[in-house]
C-alpha cells in the first residue's frame, strides 16, 4: 500500500469525519503492484564465471566444508527469490573487499578478477531493476514541493517559500516518483501553516492590487556617512592626542602607575587613561557629538581608530572623487561596515508596504579608470547574509549613466516582519563579499600596483523601488471564489457621546455609506479618520466640493492614518475632509480599508448625543442594497466553498458532507474562538489546502478501468509539462471529450511547451537528470579560484537551464548537448569563459570559433564543478558522470569497503599516478578502467570549469612539497577507440547519439510518469528513441512520443 500517515486529532471534531472519509477513499485506490515472483536470469553471468569461482572457492565452500555457511555449488544462474540474489551479492561484496580467496590460498589472476567483479556488478544492477519492476503501474503521489508551490500560485496568485517541507527524494531518482511521495503526521502542521500563509498573502495582495508605492533612495546618503566618519575620526584622534599629552605630565605620574597596577595585562600604555580619563589631571572633556558618541565607554575611541587607521588615507581619497554630492561611489570592503559601509549602497523598505511585485531601478555608472575585470554589480536582500538575487553588467559612463531595472517580490514576511534586515535591499560590487580574506588580498595587490588601493569603480546616483499594480490582471482561479466573501463584509455602527463610529468588522472591502442629518447646521461636518487607503485612484468622494486640509506623513511610517480625496501616490497621508449640508454621501470605493468614520462639529469637539440621534445612517452593500444583519450569509459561504473546492480539488466532485463540516468549522471559529470573518475564513481555507484531496494527485477512475479519464489526462499532462494544474483550455477540452484525440493532444502539448510555465519542467527535469544538486554539495576555494563567486555560480547553473530552454523553444536536437558550435550565455559568463564581444545580462546564443572547448554539456562550467570538490577536479567523478548521463552505461555503485583515494593525500603525485596506485587493487580496477580514461580526457578543465594546460598538487602537510605537470588528456575508451585530447574524447562521446537518447528518454519517462524505470520499460524506451531518431532527436519529439503513447494514458 502507498504510505499515508495522517494525524487528525488536532483538527476540530467537525472535520475529522471528512478527513477520515477522504483518507479511506484515497487508500482504497492506491494498491501497488507487489514484487514480482517471476524468475530472472543473471544477465552476463555464465558457466565461465561459475568455473572461476569453483576453481578458487569450492575447496572451502562445498557440501562437506561450508565455511561461513556458504556453498558455491548452491549458486544458481536463475534468480527466483530474494535469498538467491542476496547470495550473489555476498560473493560480490567478498570480491570487492579483497577477503576471498584468503591470503594463504591461490589468488584469482588480477585481470580475471577485475572482469568477474565488473560483470557481476553490472548483473546485480540489472537484477535489482528487474526485481523492483512495477510493470508500468503508477503509484498515487502527493504534490511535491515544486508542484505544491506552483499549484498555490495558480490558485491564489502567490509564491510561497516551501523550504520548511521535507525534501521529496526517496526511493526514486526524481521528485515526481509516487512511491517516494507520502505524508507523515508531522507534515500536516507544516501544510496547515503554509496554507494559512498562502491565503493571508493572497488576500493582502487582492486588497492592495491597486496600490502604488514608490521611493527613491539617493546615493549621496553614503557620502554623508563618509563625512560623518571623517568628523568622528578628527574628534577621536584629537581627543586621544590631548589625553596622551596630559597623561605624560608629572602631575599624573602617580595615577599612571596606579592604573597600570589595576590593568597589568594591558599592552597599550594609553588604554588605562581611556578607561579612567576623568582621573587624569588636565584631561580634555569628552566630545558629546552625534558623530562621536563614546562618552559611555571611552575605549571605543581606541577601537574606532584601530579599525579605521590602516585604510584611512585610502578612504580620504573618496572626498576627491567626482559627483559625490549627486551620488556615491562604492568600492571593495576596506573597513567593518559598522564603521563605514564602503562596499554597498543599502535601503530598508518601510514596514507596512503591501506585498506584491516591485520594480527596482538604479542609475549607475562605471568610472573611466575602472579595470576591465570589474564590470558587474550584485543586487539582493540582506547584504550580510549574501541573499543574492541578480548580477548586472554596468556599461554606463560618468558622462552618460545607465538605468538598470530588475524585479523584486515582497511578501507578508518582508512587509510585517520585525527584522528590518528582511527588508534590506542592496547594491554592491560582484565577487567582493563572498570570502572574508579575499578583499584584503585584492587591496594589497592593487595597492602594490597603483600605490593606494582598489579604484572606486561604481558610482550610484539613486536606487528606486516601485510597486507594480495588478488591477487590470485577471484574478487567480481560486481567488475568484474568495473575493465574493471579501466583498460582503459587515459594517457596524456605534454611537456614543464622543460621536458616531462606523467600524468595518474585518476591514476587507467597504461599501457606500450614506449619512443623513436633516437638522445639520453650518458647524457640522463629516470627519474621516483612521482610514487606510488601498488605491491609487480617487479614494474618498464626497457629494459636493469639500473643504479639506492635508498633512503628508513620513513615508517610512507604518501604514496610513487616514484618507484624502484625489489621486494618491502614497498610502501615507493624514487629512481632514469636510462638507457642510444636510447630508453627505461617502463612496468608499472598492480599494479602501476603513477602520472608522466619525462625525464631528466644526470645532472638532464631539457631537452631543442629542444632536446625534437625528442622524440617519444607511450602509449599502456592493450592489447598492441595504446591508442585512447576518453577513456573510450561509448561502454565500456555501457558494464560496463549492467554487473554491472545485478549483482546489482539480475538478473532482465534493461531497456535501465535507462542505457542511467546513461550515461548522467556520462558525465555530467565529462563535467559539471569537475570530473575525477574515481570520475564520483563512483558517477554513487552510484546512482545505492541507487536505488529502488537494495534496494528492489522485486519479479516481473506476477500478476496472485501465485508461484514465480525460480530466485526469489533462492534469497528468499539465503536471508533467508545467508542474502545475491544468488551465481552463485543457479542462474544457477534457470536459468536451476532445483532449484524447491524437491531433488535439499534440497541439496542446506544443502549447504547454511554448508557455513560460514549461520552465518549471525544464528546471525540474534537467536539474535531476544531470544530478545538478551537486553544485550545492561543497564550497569552492575562492582564494584558489578567484574569478569564481556566487554570481558566477548562479550564472553557470542558469547556462544549463537556458541552453535546454533554447533547445525546447527552437525544437533543436538534443545531440547539441553533446557538441555544439555555440553557447547560450550572458556577459557575465562570457567574461568568466574569456569570450569577447558579449554585452548584456540576458542569455542569448553566441557562436564559437572552431577551436573552442565550449559548446555542449562538456563545455559548461557547471558540469565540471560537479566533477570535483571545489578545490581540485576529480577524474573519477567526471568519468562516472559521463558514463551515467551521456553514454547510458552507469557503473556499479562503489563498494563501501574499498580503500578511498584520500589515503594517498600525503603523497605528492600527479593525478594519473594517484589513480594508477589506486587501481593496483583488482576490485578497484574493474570500475576505474572504464571511468578514469574519460575523466583524464576532461582534465584540461579545472575545478570550476576553466581551461588549463597545467596542473599541480601540494602536500597539505608541514613540508608543503609541490609538484607541477603538463596535462595529458589522451587515453582510450575501455574496449573502445583511442583519443589524443579532450576534443577527440568529445567527438567520440558526440557520436554516441543513441546511447545519449536512451539516457534522456529514461529520464523523461521516470519524470513524466512518476515512477522509476523498470526492466519492462525497455520496449517503451526503444519506441521513443526510434521515433525521436526519425526526427533528428529534436527535443519536443521525446515529449510527443511519450504523451502519445498508450502507457501515458494508463493508470
PDB file of N, CA and C in Angstrom, residues 170-256:
ATOM      1  N   UNK A 170      13.341  10.153  -2.451  1.00  0.00           N
ATOM      2  CA  UNK A 170      13.267   8.966  -1.613  1.00  0.00           C
ATOM      3  C   UNK A 170      13.746   7.768  -2.393  1.00  0.00           C
ATOM      4  N   UNK A 171      12.817   6.889  -2.747  1.00  0.00           N
ATOM      5  CA  UNK A 171      13.179   5.669  -3.446  1.00  0.00           C
ATOM      6  C   UNK A 171      13.532   5.928  -4.903  1.00  0.00           C
ATOM      7  N   UNK A 172      12.968   6.946  -5.503  1.00  0.00           N
ATOM      8  CA  UNK A 172      13.203   7.206  -6.916  1.00  0.00           C
ATOM      9  C   UNK A 172      14.305   8.233  -7.132  1.00  0.00           C
ATOM     10  N   UNK A 173      14.638   8.433  -8.419  1.00  0.00           N
ATOM     11  CA  UNK A 173      15.650   9.423  -8.770  1.00  0.00           C
ATOM     12  C   UNK A 173      15.059  10.810  -8.947  1.00  0.00           C
ATOM     13  N   UNK A 174      13.716  10.903  -9.018  1.00  0.00           N
ATOM     14  CA  UNK A 174      13.054  12.163  -9.336  1.00  0.00           C
ATOM     15  C   UNK A 174      12.016  12.503  -8.279  1.00  0.00           C
ATOM     16  N   UNK A 175      11.784  13.794  -8.115  1.00  0.00           N
ATOM     17  CA  UNK A 175      10.824  14.221  -7.096  1.00  0.00           C
ATOM     18  C   UNK A 175       9.378  14.024  -7.535  1.00  0.00           C
ATOM     19  N   UNK A 176       9.171  13.431  -8.699  1.00  0.00           N
ATOM     20  CA  UNK A 176       7.816  13.104  -9.156  1.00  0.00           C
ATOM     21  C   UNK A 176       7.456  11.646  -8.876  1.00  0.00           C
ATOM     22  N   UNK A 177       8.390  10.880  -8.327  1.00  0.00           N
ATOM     23  CA  UNK A 177       8.158   9.458  -8.115  1.00  0.00           C
ATOM     24  C   UNK A 177       7.143   9.238  -7.008  1.00  0.00           C
ATOM     25  N   UNK A 178       5.991   8.658  -7.367  1.00  0.00           N
ATOM     26  CA  UNK A 178       4.902   8.500  -6.414  1.00  0.00           C
ATOM     27  C   UNK A 178       5.260   7.656  -5.218  1.00  0.00           C
ATOM     28  N   UNK A 179       6.118   6.654  -5.404  1.00  0.00           N
ATOM     29  CA  UNK A 179       6.459   5.766  -4.295  1.00  0.00           C
ATOM     30  C   UNK A 179       7.275   6.470  -3.227  1.00  0.00           C
ATOM     31  N   UNK A 180       7.828   7.637  -3.557  1.00  0.00           N
ATOM     32  CA  UNK A 180       8.618   8.389  -2.585  1.00  0.00           C
ATOM     33  C   UNK A 180       7.844   9.533  -1.962  1.00  0.00           C
ATOM     34  N   UNK A 181       6.657   9.791  -2.473  1.00  0.00           N
ATOM     35  CA  UNK A 181       5.913  10.974  -2.053  1.00  0.00           C
ATOM     36  C   UNK A 181       4.737  10.578  -1.178  1.00  0.00           C
ATOM     37  N   UNK A 182       4.959  10.566   0.093  1.00  0.00           N
ATOM     38  CA  UNK A 182       3.912  10.267   1.057  1.00  0.00           C
ATOM     39  C   UNK A 182       3.867  11.399   2.076  1.00  0.00           C
ATOM     40  N   UNK A 183       2.908  11.323   2.982  1.00  0.00           N
ATOM     41  CA  UNK A 183       2.754  12.358   4.005  1.00  0.00           C
ATOM     42  C   UNK A 183       2.814  11.709   5.374  1.00  0.00           C
ATOM     43  N   UNK A 184       3.657  12.224   6.234  1.00  0.00           N
ATOM     44  CA  UNK A 184       3.709  11.774   7.616  1.00  0.00           C
ATOM     45  C   UNK A 184       2.945  12.759   8.485  1.00  0.00           C
ATOM     46  N   UNK A 185       2.623  12.341   9.691  1.00  0.00           N
ATOM     47  CA  UNK A 185       1.759  13.158  10.548  1.00  0.00           C
ATOM     48  C   UNK A 185       2.379  14.499  10.880  1.00  0.00           C
ATOM     49  N   UNK A 186       3.706  14.529  11.029  1.00  0.00           N
ATOM     50  CA  UNK A 186       4.328  15.799  11.415  1.00  0.00           C
ATOM     51  C   UNK A 186       4.382  16.800  10.269  1.00  0.00           C
ATOM     52  N   UNK A 187       4.017  16.371   9.046  1.00  0.00           N
ATOM     53  CA  UNK A 187       3.975  17.300   7.932  1.00  0.00           C
ATOM     54  C   UNK A 187       2.664  18.070   7.869  1.00  0.00           C
ATOM     55  N   UNK A 188       1.611  17.539   8.504  1.00  0.00           N
ATOM     56  CA  UNK A 188       0.308  18.184   8.402  1.00  0.00           C
ATOM     57  C   UNK A 188       0.367  19.604   8.947  1.00  0.00           C
ATOM     58  N   UNK A 189       1.037  19.796  10.075  1.00  0.00           N
ATOM     59  CA  UNK A 189       1.137  21.135  10.652  1.00  0.00           C
ATOM     60  C   UNK A 189       1.835  22.092   9.684  1.00  0.00           C
ATOM     61  N   UNK A 190       2.852  21.584   8.995  1.00  0.00           N
ATOM     62  CA  UNK A 190       3.554  22.426   8.021  1.00  0.00           C
ATOM     63  C   UNK A 190       2.629  22.830   6.881  1.00  0.00           C
ATOM     64  N   UNK A 191       1.818  21.883   6.392  1.00  0.00           N
ATOM     65  CA  UNK A 191       0.886  22.203   5.312  1.00  0.00           C
ATOM     66  C   UNK A 191      -0.194  23.176   5.786  1.00  0.00           C
ATOM     67  N   UNK A 192      -0.666  23.009   7.018  1.00  0.00           N
ATOM     68  CA  UNK A 192      -1.649  23.951   7.564  1.00  0.00           C
ATOM     69  C   UNK A 192      -1.060  25.353   7.644  1.00  0.00           C
ATOM     70  N   UNK A 193       0.158  25.446   8.137  1.00  0.00           N
ATOM     71  CA  UNK A 193       0.805  26.743   8.275  1.00  0.00           C
ATOM     72  C   UNK A 193       1.034  27.402   6.920  1.00  0.00           C
ATOM     73  N   UNK A 194       1.505  26.610   5.956  1.00  0.00           N
ATOM     74  CA  UNK A 194       1.738  27.155   4.618  1.00  0.00           C
ATOM     75  C   UNK A 194       0.427  27.529   3.935  1.00  0.00           C
ATOM     76  N   UNK A 195      -0.623  26.726   4.132  1.00  0.00           N
ATOM     77  CA  UNK A 195      -1.921  27.057   3.557  1.00  0.00           C
ATOM     78  C   UNK A 195      -2.461  28.355   4.108  1.00  0.00           C
ATOM     79  N   UNK A 196      -2.328  28.532   5.423  1.00  0.00           N
ATOM     80  CA  UNK A 196      -2.787  29.773   6.048  1.00  0.00           C
ATOM     81  C   UNK A 196      -1.973  30.966   5.531  1.00  0.00           C
ATOM     82  N   UNK A 197      -0.672  30.778   5.419  1.00  0.00           N
ATOM     83  CA  UNK A 197       0.184  31.853   4.905  1.00  0.00           C
ATOM     84  C   UNK A 197      -0.196  32.220   3.476  1.00  0.00           C
ATOM     85  N   UNK A 198      -0.493  31.207   2.654  1.00  0.00           N
ATOM     86  CA  UNK A 198      -0.845  31.456   1.254  1.00  0.00           C
ATOM     87  C   UNK A 198      -2.147  32.242   1.153  1.00  0.00           C
ATOM     88  N   UNK A 199      -3.158  31.877   1.948  1.00  0.00           N
ATOM     89  CA  UNK A 199      -4.442  32.584   1.897  1.00  0.00           C
ATOM     90  C   UNK A 199      -4.278  34.015   2.385  1.00  0.00           C
ATOM     91  N   UNK A 200      -3.555  34.208   3.487  1.00  0.00           N
ATOM     92  CA  UNK A 200      -3.327  35.559   4.010  1.00  0.00           C
ATOM     93  C   UNK A 200      -2.618  36.423   2.977  1.00  0.00           C
ATOM     94  N   UNK A 201      -1.596  35.832   2.356  1.00  0.00           N
ATOM     95  CA  UNK A 201      -0.843  36.575   1.336  1.00  0.00           C
ATOM     96  C   UNK A 201      -1.748  36.932   0.155  1.00  0.00           C
ATOM     97  N   UNK A 202      -2.582  35.994  -0.260  1.00  0.00           N
ATOM     98  CA  UNK A 202      -3.468  36.236  -1.395  1.00  0.00           C
ATOM     99  C   UNK A 202      -4.464  37.347  -1.083  1.00  0.00           C
ATOM    100  N   UNK A 203      -5.024  37.350   0.122  1.00  0.00           N
ATOM    101  CA  UNK A 203      -5.979  38.394   0.497  1.00  0.00           C
ATOM    102  C   UNK A 203      -5.292  39.745   0.545  1.00  0.00           C
ATOM    103  N   UNK A 204      -4.103  39.797   1.140  1.00  0.00           N
ATOM    104  CA  UNK A 204      -3.366  41.060   1.201  1.00  0.00           C
ATOM    105  C   UNK A 204      -3.077  41.594  -0.198  1.00  0.00           C
ATOM    106  N   UNK A 205      -2.716  40.716  -1.088  1.00  0.00           N
ATOM    107  CA  UNK A 205      -2.408  41.155  -2.452  1.00  0.00           C
ATOM    108  C   UNK A 205      -3.671  41.615  -3.178  1.00  0.00           C
ATOM    109  N   UNK A 206      -4.755  40.929  -2.918  1.00  0.00           N
ATOM    110  CA  UNK A 206      -6.016  41.357  -3.542  1.00  0.00           C
ATOM    111  C   UNK A 206      -6.394  42.756  -3.064  1.00  0.00           C
ATOM    112  N   UNK A 207      -6.315  42.987  -1.773  1.00  0.00           N
ATOM    113  CA  UNK A 207      -6.692  44.290  -1.227  1.00  0.00           C
ATOM    114  C   UNK A 207      -5.784  45.403  -1.727  1.00  0.00           C
ATOM    115  N   UNK A 208      -4.540  45.040  -2.013  1.00  0.00           N
ATOM    116  CA  UNK A 208      -3.568  46.065  -2.402  1.00  0.00           C
ATOM    117  C   UNK A 208      -3.287  46.085  -3.895  1.00  0.00           C
ATOM    118  N   UNK A 209      -4.125  45.433  -4.697  1.00  0.00           N
ATOM    119  CA  UNK A 209      -3.776  45.296  -6.104  1.00  0.00           C
ATOM    120  C   UNK A 209      -3.744  46.624  -6.843  1.00  0.00           C
ATOM    121  N   UNK A 210      -4.390  47.644  -6.307  1.00  0.00           N
ATOM    122  CA  UNK A 210      -4.327  48.949  -6.968  1.00  0.00           C
ATOM    123  C   UNK A 210      -3.354  49.916  -6.317  1.00  0.00           C
ATOM    124  N   UNK A 211      -2.651  49.463  -5.276  1.00  0.00           N
ATOM    125  CA  UNK A 211      -1.772  50.371  -4.518  1.00  0.00           C
ATOM    126  C   UNK A 211      -0.471  50.593  -5.269  1.00  0.00           C
ATOM    127  N   UNK A 212      -0.080  51.839  -5.342  1.00  0.00           N
ATOM    128  CA  UNK A 212       1.218  52.206  -5.899  1.00  0.00           C
ATOM    129  C   UNK A 212       2.038  52.893  -4.812  1.00  0.00           C
ATOM    130  N   UNK A 213       3.160  52.325  -4.478  1.00  0.00           N
ATOM    131  CA  UNK A 213       4.099  52.964  -3.558  1.00  0.00           C
ATOM    132  C   UNK A 213       5.437  53.062  -4.268  1.00  0.00           C
ATOM    133  N   UNK A 214       6.152  54.113  -3.968  1.00  0.00           N
ATOM    134  CA  UNK A 214       7.388  54.370  -4.684  1.00  0.00           C
ATOM    135  C   UNK A 214       8.331  55.175  -3.803  1.00  0.00           C
ATOM    136  N   UNK A 215       9.594  54.805  -3.842  1.00  0.00           N
ATOM    137  CA  UNK A 215      10.581  55.582  -3.091  1.00  0.00           C
ATOM    138  C   UNK A 215      11.903  55.560  -3.852  1.00  0.00           C
ATOM    139  N   UNK A 216      12.589  56.680  -3.825  1.00  0.00           N
ATOM    140  CA  UNK A 216      13.910  56.785  -4.424  1.00  0.00           C
ATOM    141  C   UNK A 216      14.922  57.116  -3.336  1.00  0.00           C
ATOM    142  N   UNK A 217      15.898  56.243  -3.199  1.00  0.00           N
ATOM    143  CA  UNK A 217      16.966  56.435  -2.218  1.00  0.00           C
ATOM    144  C   UNK A 217      18.164  57.038  -2.943  1.00  0.00           C
ATOM    145  N   UNK A 218      18.595  58.186  -2.509  1.00  0.00           N
ATOM    146  CA  UNK A 218      19.684  58.904  -3.170  1.00  0.00           C
ATOM    147  C   UNK A 218      21.035  58.346  -2.743  1.00  0.00           C
ATOM    148  N   UNK A 219      21.919  58.188  -3.716  1.00  0.00           N
ATOM    149  CA  UNK A 219      23.237  57.633  -3.432  1.00  0.00           C
ATOM    150  C   UNK A 219      24.074  58.483  -2.505  1.00  0.00           C
ATOM    151  N   UNK A 220      23.861  59.803  -2.523  1.00  0.00           N
ATOM    152  CA  UNK A 220      24.691  60.676  -1.694  1.00  0.00           C
ATOM    153  C   UNK A 220      24.481  60.482  -0.209  1.00  0.00           C
ATOM    154  N   UNK A 221      23.483  59.664   0.168  1.00  0.00           N
ATOM    155  CA  UNK A 221      23.348  59.314   1.585  1.00  0.00           C
ATOM    156  C   UNK A 221      24.603  58.615   2.083  1.00  0.00           C
ATOM    157  N   UNK A 222      25.270  57.861   1.205  1.00  0.00           N
ATOM    158  CA  UNK A 222      26.529  57.224   1.587  1.00  0.00           C
ATOM    159  C   UNK A 222      27.630  58.266   1.745  1.00  0.00           C
ATOM    160  N   UNK A 223      27.615  59.295   0.905  1.00  0.00           N
ATOM    161  CA  UNK A 223      28.598  60.369   1.054  1.00  0.00           C
ATOM    162  C   UNK A 223      28.474  61.025   2.420  1.00  0.00           C
ATOM    163  N   UNK A 224      27.261  61.203   2.882  1.00  0.00           N
ATOM    164  CA  UNK A 224      27.058  61.772   4.219  1.00  0.00           C
ATOM    165  C   UNK A 224      27.680  60.894   5.293  1.00  0.00           C
ATOM    166  N   UNK A 225      27.606  59.591   5.117  1.00  0.00           N
ATOM    167  CA  UNK A 225      28.215  58.676   6.081  1.00  0.00           C
ATOM    168  C   UNK A 225      29.736  58.806   6.057  1.00  0.00           C
ATOM    169  N   UNK A 226      30.317  59.018   4.873  1.00  0.00           N
ATOM    170  CA  UNK A 226      31.753  59.258   4.792  1.00  0.00           C
ATOM    171  C   UNK A 226      32.130  60.503   5.580  1.00  0.00           C
ATOM    172  N   UNK A 227      31.384  61.582   5.371  1.00  0.00           N
ATOM    173  CA  UNK A 227      31.718  62.833   6.054  1.00  0.00           C
ATOM    174  C   UNK A 227      31.560  62.678   7.568  1.00  0.00           C
ATOM    175  N   UNK A 228      30.529  61.975   7.999  1.00  0.00           N
ATOM    176  CA  UNK A 228      30.350  61.741   9.434  1.00  0.00           C
ATOM    177  C   UNK A 228      31.500  60.898   9.985  1.00  0.00           C
ATOM    178  N   UNK A 229      31.963  59.947   9.191  1.00  0.00           N
ATOM    179  CA  UNK A 229      33.078  59.099   9.626  1.00  0.00           C
ATOM    180  C   UNK A 229      34.342  59.940   9.825  1.00  0.00           C
ATOM    181  N   UNK A 230      34.614  60.800   8.872  1.00  0.00           N
ATOM    182  CA  UNK A 230      35.822  61.614   8.990  1.00  0.00           C
ATOM    183  C   UNK A 230      35.703  62.623  10.128  1.00  0.00           C
ATOM    184  N   UNK A 231      34.528  63.110  10.371  1.00  0.00           N
ATOM    185  CA  UNK A 231      34.317  64.009  11.502  1.00  0.00           C
ATOM    186  C   UNK A 231      34.582  63.282  12.814  1.00  0.00           C
ATOM    187  N   UNK A 232      34.127  62.056  12.890  1.00  0.00           N
ATOM    188  CA  UNK A 232      34.371  61.258  14.087  1.00  0.00           C
ATOM    189  C   UNK A 232      35.860  60.954  14.223  1.00  0.00           C
ATOM    190  N   UNK A 233      36.512  60.686  13.107  1.00  0.00           N
ATOM    191  CA  UNK A 233      37.963  60.435  13.131  1.00  0.00           C
ATOM    192  C   UNK A 233      38.713  61.639  13.678  1.00  0.00           C
ATOM    193  N   UNK A 234      38.396  62.824  13.177  1.00  0.00           N
ATOM    194  CA  UNK A 234      39.081  64.025  13.643  1.00  0.00           C
ATOM    195  C   UNK A 234      38.863  64.235  15.133  1.00  0.00           C
ATOM    196  N   UNK A 235      37.630  64.064  15.585  1.00  0.00           N
ATOM    197  CA  UNK A 235      37.342  64.252  17.004  1.00  0.00           C
ATOM    198  C   UNK A 235      38.041  63.201  17.851  1.00  0.00           C
ATOM    199  N   UNK A 236      38.063  61.967  17.383  1.00  0.00           N
ATOM    200  CA  UNK A 236      38.669  60.874  18.143  1.00  0.00           C
ATOM    201  C   UNK A 236      40.174  61.064  18.269  1.00  0.00           C
ATOM    202  N   UNK A 237      40.830  61.327  17.139  1.00  0.00           N
ATOM    203  CA  UNK A 237      42.287  61.479  17.187  1.00  0.00           C
ATOM    204  C   UNK A 237      42.689  62.715  17.981  1.00  0.00           C
ATOM    205  N   UNK A 238      41.913  63.770  17.874  1.00  0.00           N
ATOM    206  CA  UNK A 238      42.224  64.975  18.656  1.00  0.00           C
ATOM    207  C   UNK A 238      42.082  64.696  20.143  1.00  0.00           C
ATOM    208  N   UNK A 239      41.001  64.032  20.554  1.00  0.00           N
ATOM    209  CA  UNK A 239      40.788  63.737  21.978  1.00  0.00           C
ATOM    210  C   UNK A 239      41.889  62.819  22.504  1.00  0.00           C
ATOM    211  N   UNK A 240      42.251  61.793  21.705  1.00  0.00           N
ATOM    212  CA  UNK A 240      43.278  60.870  22.177  1.00  0.00           C
ATOM    213  C   UNK A 240      44.631  61.553  22.271  1.00  0.00           C
ATOM    214  N   UNK A 241      44.908  62.437  21.328  1.00  0.00           N
ATOM    215  CA  UNK A 241      46.193  63.155  21.353  1.00  0.00           C
ATOM    216  C   UNK A 241      46.290  64.059  22.581  1.00  0.00           C
ATOM    217  N   UNK A 242      45.219  64.785  22.870  1.00  0.00           N
ATOM    218  CA  UNK A 242      45.237  65.689  24.029  1.00  0.00           C
ATOM    219  C   UNK A 242      45.302  64.901  25.326  1.00  0.00           C
ATOM    220  N   UNK A 243      44.630  63.757  25.373  1.00  0.00           N
ATOM    221  CA  UNK A 243      44.677  62.933  26.569  1.00  0.00           C
ATOM    222  C   UNK A 243      46.085  62.367  26.776  1.00  0.00           C
ATOM    223  N   UNK A 244      46.741  62.001  25.678  1.00  0.00           N
ATOM    224  CA  UNK A 244      48.100  61.476  25.786  1.00  0.00           C
ATOM    225  C   UNK A 244      49.052  62.534  26.324  1.00  0.00           C
ATOM    226  N   UNK A 245      48.888  63.764  25.864  1.00  0.00           N
ATOM    227  CA  UNK A 245      49.737  64.851  26.364  1.00  0.00           C
ATOM    228  C   UNK A 245      49.538  65.062  27.857  1.00  0.00           C
ATOM    229  N   UNK A 246      48.286  65.008  28.297  1.00  0.00           N
ATOM    230  CA  UNK A 246      48.015  65.185  29.725  1.00  0.00           C
ATOM    231  C   UNK A 246      48.578  64.024  30.528  1.00  0.00           C
ATOM    232  N   UNK A 247      48.556  62.841  29.980  1.00  0.00           N
ATOM    233  CA  UNK A 247      48.991  61.671  30.720  1.00  0.00           C
ATOM    234  C   UNK A 247      50.461  61.649  31.043  1.00  0.00           C
ATOM    235  N   UNK A 248      51.295  62.289  30.209  1.00  0.00           N
ATOM    236  CA  UNK A 248      52.739  62.254  30.444  1.00  0.00           C
ATOM    237  C   UNK A 248      53.201  63.379  31.353  1.00  0.00           C
ATOM    238  N   UNK A 249      52.276  64.226  31.777  1.00  0.00           N
ATOM    239  CA  UNK A 249      52.662  65.290  32.705  1.00  0.00           C
ATOM    240  C   UNK A 249      53.046  64.687  34.049  1.00  0.00           C
ATOM    241  N   UNK A 250      53.956  65.374  34.759  1.00  0.00           N
ATOM    242  CA  UNK A 250      54.458  64.893  36.050  1.00  0.00           C
ATOM    243  C   UNK A 250      53.352  64.728  37.059  1.00  0.00           C
ATOM    244  N   UNK A 251      52.393  65.614  36.992  1.00  0.00           N
ATOM    245  CA  UNK A 251      51.301  65.567  37.962  1.00  0.00           C
ATOM    246  C   UNK A 251      50.503  64.271  37.865  1.00  0.00           C
ATOM    247  N   UNK A 252      50.586  63.584  36.728  1.00  0.00           N
ATOM    248  CA  UNK A 252      49.804  62.349  36.535  1.00  0.00           C
ATOM    249  C   UNK A 252      50.651  61.086  36.687  1.00  0.00           C
ATOM    250  N   UNK A 253      51.921  61.244  37.145  1.00  0.00           N
ATOM    251  CA  UNK A 253      52.811  60.094  37.252  1.00  0.00           C
ATOM    252  C   UNK A 253      52.274  59.048  38.223  1.00  0.00           C
ATOM    253  N   UNK A 254      51.748  59.492  39.373  1.00  0.00           N
ATOM    254  CA  UNK A 254      51.260  58.571  40.391  1.00  0.00           C
ATOM    255  C   UNK A 254      50.010  57.823  39.902  1.00  0.00           C
ATOM    256  N   UNK A 255      49.081  58.539  39.310  1.00  0.00           N
ATOM    257  CA  UNK A 255      47.858  57.895  38.829  1.00  0.00           C
ATOM    258  C   UNK A 255      48.171  56.933  37.694  1.00  0.00           C
ATOM    259  N   UNK A 256      49.190  57.268  36.903  1.00  0.00           N
ATOM    260  CA  UNK A 256      49.583  56.382  35.816  1.00  0.00           C
ATOM    261  C   UNK A 256      50.045  55.034  36.362  1.00  0.00           C
TER     262      UNK A 256
END
